[in-house]
mmCIF file of C-alpha atoms in Angstrom:
data_model
loop_
_atom_site.group_PDB
_atom_site.id
_atom_site.type_symbol
_atom_site.label_atom_id
_atom_site.label_comp_id
_atom_site.label_asym_id
_atom_site.label_seq_id
_atom_site.Cartn_x
_atom_site.Cartn_y
_atom_site.Cartn_z
ATOM 1 C CA UNK A 234 67.723 -110.279 84.866
ATOM 2 C CA UNK A 235 69.598 -111.961 81.888
ATOM 3 C CA UNK A 236 67.060 -110.381 79.301
ATOM 4 C CA UNK A 237 67.024 -107.360 80.414
ATOM 5 C CA UNK A 238 70.567 -106.863 80.334
ATOM 6 C CA UNK A 239 70.344 -108.498 76.530
ATOM 7 C CA UNK A 240 67.717 -106.069 76.144
ATOM 8 C CA UNK A 241 69.585 -103.086 77.454
ATOM 9 C CA UNK A 242 72.685 -104.015 75.118
ATOM 10 C CA UNK A 243 70.682 -104.033 71.983
ATOM 11 C CA UNK A 244 69.157 -100.563 73.101
ATOM 12 C CA UNK A 245 72.912 -99.056 73.415
ATOM 13 C CA UNK A 246 73.818 -100.839 70.228
ATOM 14 C CA UNK A 247 70.682 -98.941 68.267
ATOM 15 C CA UNK A 248 71.620 -95.747 70.146
ATOM 16 C CA UNK A 249 75.264 -95.739 68.829
ATOM 17 C CA UNK A 250 74.300 -96.977 65.073
ATOM 18 C CA UNK A 251 71.344 -94.270 65.162
ATOM 19 C CA UNK A 252 74.217 -91.334 66.732
ATOM 20 C CA UNK A 253 76.797 -92.365 63.983
ATOM 21 C CA UNK A 254 73.973 -92.017 61.488
ATOM 22 C CA UNK A 255 73.135 -88.693 62.723
ATOM 23 C CA UNK A 256 76.003 -87.037 62.814
ATOM 24 C CA UNK A 257 76.699 -88.594 59.113
ATOM 25 C CA UNK A 258 73.675 -86.986 57.396
ATOM 26 C CA UNK A 259 74.235 -83.701 59.631
ATOM 27 C CA UNK A 260 77.986 -83.597 58.394
ATOM 28 C CA UNK A 261 76.475 -84.847 55.025
ATOM 29 C CA UNK A 262 74.145 -81.678 55.131
ATOM 30 C CA UNK A 263 77.047 -79.318 56.016
ATOM 31 C CA UNK A 264 79.078 -80.580 52.959
ATOM 32 C CA UNK A 265 75.695 -79.460 50.647
ATOM 33 C CA UNK A 266 75.370 -76.064 52.016
ATOM 34 C CA UNK A 267 79.457 -75.323 51.739
ATOM 35 C CA UNK A 268 78.783 -76.918 47.925
ATOM 36 C CA UNK A 269 76.441 -74.538 47.735
ATOM 37 C CA UNK A 270 78.307 -71.501 48.691
ATOM 38 C CA UNK A 271 81.461 -72.250 47.248
ATOM 39 C CA UNK A 272 79.503 -72.399 43.517
ATOM 40 C CA UNK A 273 78.107 -68.789 44.140
ATOM 41 C CA UNK A 274 81.748 -67.958 44.785
ATOM 42 C CA UNK A 275 82.982 -69.316 41.912
ATOM 43 C CA UNK A 276 79.862 -67.480 39.999
ATOM 44 C CA UNK A 277 80.920 -64.302 41.243
ATOM 45 C CA UNK A 278 84.705 -65.506 39.732
ATOM 46 C CA UNK A 279 83.697 -66.108 36.449
ATOM 47 C CA UNK A 280 81.897 -62.924 36.538
ATOM 48 C CA UNK A 281 84.908 -60.938 37.838
ATOM 49 C CA UNK A 282 86.976 -62.375 34.724
ATOM 50 C CA UNK A 283 84.456 -62.920 32.151
ATOM 51 C CA UNK A 284 86.940 -60.402 30.062
ATOM 52 C CA UNK A 285 89.660 -62.883 29.802
ATOM 53 C CA UNK A 286 87.091 -66.102 29.812
ATOM 54 C CA UNK A 287 84.543 -63.947 27.210
ATOM 55 C CA UNK A 288 81.766 -64.882 28.768
ATOM 56 C CA UNK A 289 80.301 -64.231 32.524
ATOM 57 C CA UNK A 290 78.473 -66.966 33.294
ATOM 58 C CA UNK A 291 79.122 -71.147 33.409
ATOM 59 C CA UNK A 292 76.660 -73.388 31.460
ATOM 60 C CA UNK A 293 74.075 -74.709 33.686
ATOM 61 C CA UNK A 294 75.233 -77.744 33.383
ATOM 62 C CA UNK A 295 79.007 -77.000 34.637
ATOM 63 C CA UNK A 296 77.143 -75.872 38.068
ATOM 64 C CA UNK A 297 75.096 -78.742 38.503
ATOM 65 C CA UNK A 298 78.321 -81.188 38.167
ATOM 66 C CA UNK A 299 79.843 -78.512 40.456
ATOM 67 C CA UNK A 300 76.797 -79.446 42.922
ATOM 68 C CA UNK A 301 76.515 -82.797 42.764
ATOM 69 C CA UNK A 302 80.245 -83.944 43.131
ATOM 70 C CA UNK A 303 81.476 -84.599 46.726
ATOM 71 C CA UNK A 304 84.990 -82.844 46.379
ATOM 72 C CA UNK A 305 85.358 -83.704 50.240
ATOM 73 C CA UNK A 306 85.342 -88.017 48.584
ATOM 74 C CA UNK A 307 89.022 -86.457 46.677
ATOM 75 C CA UNK A 308 90.823 -85.047 49.418
ATOM 76 C CA UNK A 309 92.710 -85.956 52.357
ATOM 77 C CA UNK A 310 90.893 -86.381 55.507
ATOM 78 C CA UNK A 311 93.371 -83.803 57.055
ATOM 79 C CA UNK A 312 92.125 -81.311 54.009
ATOM 80 C CA UNK A 313 88.574 -82.446 54.815
ATOM 81 C CA UNK A 314 87.564 -79.053 56.863
ATOM 82 C CA UNK A 315 88.968 -76.895 53.338
ATOM 83 C CA UNK A 316 87.519 -78.844 50.879
ATOM 84 C CA UNK A 317 85.122 -76.678 49.682
ATOM 85 C CA UNK A 318 87.581 -73.342 49.966
ATOM 86 C CA UNK A 319 88.112 -72.126 46.673
ATOM 87 C CA UNK A 320 91.721 -73.084 46.583
ATOM 88 C CA UNK A 321 94.226 -75.958 45.788
ATOM 89 C CA UNK A 322 94.975 -78.511 48.332
ATOM 90 C CA UNK A 323 97.583 -80.786 48.526
ATOM 91 C CA UNK A 324 97.192 -84.404 47.485
ATOM 92 C CA UNK A 325 100.406 -86.141 47.791
ATOM 93 C CA UNK A 326 103.551 -86.927 46.259
ATOM 94 C CA UNK A 327 103.518 -83.186 45.224
ATOM 95 C CA UNK A 328 100.564 -82.881 43.506
ATOM 96 C CA UNK A 329 97.117 -81.151 44.645
ATOM 97 C CA UNK A 330 93.913 -81.016 43.577
ATOM 98 C CA UNK A 331 93.314 -77.368 41.257
ATOM 99 C CA UNK A 332 91.315 -74.708 42.565
ATOM 100 C CA UNK A 333 87.686 -75.088 42.342
ATOM 101 C CA UNK A 334 87.491 -72.112 39.717
ATOM 102 C CA UNK A 335 89.637 -73.314 37.884
ATOM 103 C CA UNK A 336 88.245 -76.860 37.058
ATOM 104 C CA UNK A 337 84.553 -74.918 36.503
ATOM 105 C CA UNK A 338 86.584 -72.707 34.196
ATOM 106 C CA UNK A 339 88.594 -75.334 32.125
ATOM 107 C CA UNK A 340 85.668 -78.270 32.021
ATOM 108 C CA UNK A 341 83.112 -75.242 31.058
ATOM 109 C CA UNK A 342 85.978 -74.475 28.072
ATOM 110 C CA UNK A 343 85.333 -77.570 26.584
ATOM 111 C CA UNK A 344 81.721 -77.361 25.835
ATOM 112 C CA UNK A 345 80.918 -80.789 26.061
ATOM 113 C CA UNK A 346 77.696 -82.796 25.155
ATOM 114 C CA UNK A 347 76.440 -85.892 26.721
ATOM 115 C CA UNK A 348 77.421 -88.058 24.339
ATOM 116 C CA UNK A 349 81.180 -86.779 24.111
ATOM 117 C CA UNK A 350 84.183 -89.414 24.706
ATOM 118 C CA UNK A 351 86.994 -87.281 26.662
ATOM 119 C CA UNK A 352 90.894 -87.654 27.542
ATOM 120 C CA UNK A 353 91.817 -85.896 31.512
ATOM 121 C CA UNK A 354 95.766 -86.417 31.827
ATOM 122 C CA UNK A 355 96.312 -85.792 35.386
ATOM 123 C CA UNK A 356 94.039 -87.808 37.440
ATOM 124 C CA UNK A 357 94.994 -86.524 40.457
ATOM 125 C CA UNK A 358 92.849 -87.584 43.450
ATOM 126 C CA UNK A 359 89.893 -87.936 40.653
ATOM 127 C CA UNK A 360 87.856 -85.067 41.612
ATOM 128 C CA UNK A 361 88.017 -83.292 37.850
ATOM 129 C CA UNK A 362 87.109 -86.596 36.148
ATOM 130 C CA UNK A 363 84.490 -87.097 38.895
ATOM 131 C CA UNK A 364 82.907 -83.431 37.129
ATOM 132 C CA UNK A 365 83.416 -84.568 33.397
ATOM 133 C CA UNK A 366 81.619 -87.713 34.312
ATOM 134 C CA UNK A 367 78.655 -85.617 35.087
ATOM 135 C CA UNK A 368 78.501 -84.326 31.552
ATOM 136 C CA UNK A 369 79.373 -87.034 29.707
ATOM 137 C CA UNK A 370 78.737 -90.595 27.950
ATOM 138 C CA UNK A 371 83.297 -91.559 28.232
ATOM 139 C CA UNK A 372 85.668 -90.612 30.569
ATOM 140 C CA UNK A 373 89.505 -91.712 30.132
ATOM 141 C CA UNK A 374 91.818 -90.257 32.370
ATOM 142 C CA UNK A 375 95.909 -91.159 33.248
ATOM 143 C CA UNK A 376 97.717 -90.367 36.289
ATOM 144 C CA UNK A 377 101.613 -91.030 36.020
ATOM 145 C CA UNK A 378 101.580 -91.248 39.951
ATOM 146 C CA UNK A 379 100.807 -94.944 40.501
ATOM 147 C CA UNK A 380 100.007 -94.302 44.000
ATOM 148 C CA UNK A 381 97.650 -91.773 43.336
ATOM 149 C CA UNK A 382 95.952 -93.367 40.498
ATOM 150 C CA UNK A 383 94.838 -96.031 42.087
ATOM 151 C CA UNK A 384 93.822 -94.056 45.072
ATOM 152 C CA UNK A 385 91.809 -92.175 42.434
ATOM 153 C CA UNK A 386 90.588 -95.317 41.076
ATOM 154 C CA UNK A 387 89.024 -96.013 44.882
ATOM 155 C CA UNK A 388 87.773 -92.669 45.187
ATOM 156 C CA UNK A 389 86.246 -92.872 41.691
ATOM 157 C CA UNK A 390 84.522 -96.523 42.851
ATOM 158 C CA UNK A 391 83.334 -95.223 46.172
ATOM 159 C CA UNK A 392 81.567 -92.436 45.070
ATOM 160 C CA UNK A 393 80.012 -93.470 42.032
ATOM 161 C CA UNK A 394 81.949 -92.969 39.502
ATOM 162 C CA UNK A 395 83.373 -96.073 38.368
ATOM 163 C CA UNK A 396 82.238 -96.236 35.185
ATOM 164 C CA UNK A 397 85.058 -93.363 34.784
ATOM 165 C CA UNK A 398 87.968 -95.487 32.778
ATOM 166 C CA UNK A 399 91.599 -95.000 34.636
ATOM 167 C CA UNK A 400 94.737 -95.964 33.562
ATOM 168 C CA UNK A 401 98.372 -95.415 35.175
ATOM 169 C CA UNK A 402 100.677 -93.714 32.149
ATOM 170 C CA UNK A 403 102.207 -90.707 30.928
ATOM 171 C CA UNK A 404 99.392 -88.283 29.929
ATOM 172 C CA UNK A 405 101.946 -86.691 27.054
ATOM 173 C CA UNK A 406 101.178 -89.479 25.350
ATOM 174 C CA UNK A 407 97.524 -89.788 25.765
ATOM 175 C CA UNK A 408 95.896 -92.781 24.778
ATOM 176 C CA UNK A 409 95.511 -93.867 21.578
ATOM 177 C CA UNK A 410 93.704 -96.790 22.121
ATOM 178 C CA UNK A 411 90.541 -94.742 22.963
ATOM 179 C CA UNK A 412 91.039 -92.036 20.479
ATOM 180 C CA UNK A 413 90.282 -89.505 19.109
ATOM 181 C CA UNK A 414 88.640 -87.427 22.265
ATOM 182 C CA UNK A 415 86.038 -84.802 22.054
ATOM 183 C CA UNK A 416 87.756 -83.265 24.886
ATOM 184 C CA UNK A 417 90.710 -83.501 26.296
ATOM 185 C CA UNK A 418 91.708 -81.623 29.819
ATOM 186 C CA UNK A 419 95.509 -82.095 31.033
ATOM 187 C CA UNK A 420 95.742 -80.350 34.656
ATOM 188 C CA UNK A 421 99.706 -80.116 35.006
ATOM 189 C CA UNK A 422 101.509 -77.625 33.046
ATOM 190 C CA UNK A 423 103.722 -78.329 29.907
ATOM 191 C CA UNK A 424 106.174 -76.529 27.929
ATOM 192 C CA UNK A 425 104.263 -76.627 24.892
ATOM 193 C CA UNK A 426 101.216 -78.377 23.564
ATOM 194 C CA UNK A 427 102.223 -82.114 23.244
ATOM 195 C CA UNK A 428 101.543 -83.260 19.381
ATOM 196 C CA UNK A 429 100.030 -87.372 20.299
ATOM 197 C CA UNK A 430 97.151 -84.820 22.089
ATOM 198 C CA UNK A 431 96.369 -82.559 19.255
ATOM 199 C CA UNK A 432 96.661 -85.988 17.203
ATOM 200 C CA UNK A 433 93.962 -87.625 19.332
ATOM 201 C CA UNK A 434 91.606 -84.695 19.411
ATOM 202 C CA UNK A 435 88.996 -85.307 17.123
ATOM 203 C CA UNK A 436 88.078 -82.735 14.260
ATOM 204 C CA UNK A 437 85.633 -80.108 15.576
ATOM 205 C CA UNK A 438 87.610 -80.730 19.154
ATOM 206 C CA UNK A 439 88.503 -78.984 22.256
ATOM 207 C CA UNK A 440 91.578 -79.164 24.142
ATOM 208 C CA UNK A 441 92.616 -77.054 27.826
ATOM 209 C CA UNK A 442 96.069 -77.082 28.502
ATOM 210 C CA UNK A 443 98.282 -75.073 31.066
ATOM 211 C CA UNK A 444 101.059 -73.795 28.785
ATOM 212 C CA UNK A 445 104.637 -72.325 30.255
ATOM 213 C CA UNK A 446 107.151 -73.649 33.023
ATOM 214 C CA UNK A 447 107.132 -73.978 36.884
ATOM 215 C CA UNK A 448 108.052 -70.814 38.756
ATOM 216 C CA UNK A 449 107.279 -69.370 35.621
ATOM 217 C CA UNK A 450 104.382 -67.175 33.633
ATOM 218 C CA UNK A 451 101.756 -70.045 32.827
ATOM 219 C CA UNK A 452 98.629 -69.231 30.684
ATOM 220 C CA UNK A 453 95.752 -71.549 30.448
ATOM 221 C CA UNK A 454 94.985 -72.573 26.562
ATOM 222 C CA UNK A 455 92.426 -73.366 24.427
ATOM 223 C CA UNK A 456 93.365 -75.177 21.523
ATOM 224 C CA UNK A 457 90.701 -75.942 18.673
ATOM 225 C CA UNK A 458 90.663 -78.383 16.146
ATOM 226 C CA UNK A 459 88.326 -77.061 13.149
ATOM 227 C CA UNK A 460 86.484 -79.764 10.895
ATOM 228 C CA UNK A 461 89.436 -79.369 8.470
ATOM 229 C CA UNK A 462 92.280 -80.359 11.230
ATOM 230 C CA UNK A 463 93.309 -76.867 11.203
ATOM 231 C CA UNK A 464 94.733 -76.446 14.819
ATOM 232 C CA UNK A 465 93.907 -72.755 16.530
ATOM 233 C CA UNK A 466 95.038 -71.687 20.036
ATOM 234 C CA UNK A 467 94.443 -68.847 22.400
ATOM 235 C CA UNK A 468 95.399 -68.020 25.825
ATOM 236 C CA UNK A 469 92.800 -67.819 28.350
ATOM 237 C CA UNK A 470 94.449 -66.425 31.390
ATOM 238 C CA UNK A 471 97.442 -67.019 33.911
ATOM 239 C CA UNK A 472 97.283 -69.712 35.995
ATOM 240 C CA UNK A 473 99.505 -71.941 38.399
ATOM 241 C CA UNK A 474 99.954 -76.144 38.042
ATOM 242 C CA UNK A 475 102.554 -78.433 39.018
ATOM 243 C CA UNK A 476 104.625 -79.728 35.677
ATOM 244 C CA UNK A 477 103.399 -82.424 33.530
ATOM 245 C CA UNK A 478 105.858 -85.504 34.479
ATOM 246 C CA UNK A 479 106.947 -88.203 31.969
ATOM 247 C CA UNK A 480 109.774 -88.493 30.112
ATOM 248 C CA UNK A 481 109.268 -86.745 27.265
#
């Protein structure tokens, strides 16, 4: 009788484990389908805004990164049902994870190569850094809000992007020890393009940054530096971002 009870106990335990595993697999399959649906929406929106972008399609490498990175792992549990909606979501401390379309466009505009070194200003929850990590060898990311920086590092480690270099700090001043960078992406709006970031951009490099003021018109601006160090800028499209904070 004791052996029968023991056997029943382990059958119940195994059953629970199998149930939990199957539920996890079903959930991951659902997230996978949602990711594909989101990418189709992004593709359509890129085509609609082609006049602003001077292109009608994303680089296939960027699309592959969007399909691979699990956005639901970079949002709060309460926001997971909306992880693959094409809109920003709150991540706490007055900050947001950017709209996937904007993440896609900003990433694509950098025209990254596998061997590139990239700086991100404003880690947030780590999603943009994970996208970048799919495209280049070296990603450095700065976050001024300490709890967010720590959570982002945990998110990146849990999802296998622990090679991303994270730091708590004021992104306005960049990451001088790791410079120069082939690409720089700023995920918060600034009133002007920070001179330290221009200095840390490699000749031939590109920076994408929202410029403007909170509650006023903001534009996504593409900054390029040619081989001689000459800097040019181009407004891409109107956007809405939280402000770049710090003591600058």
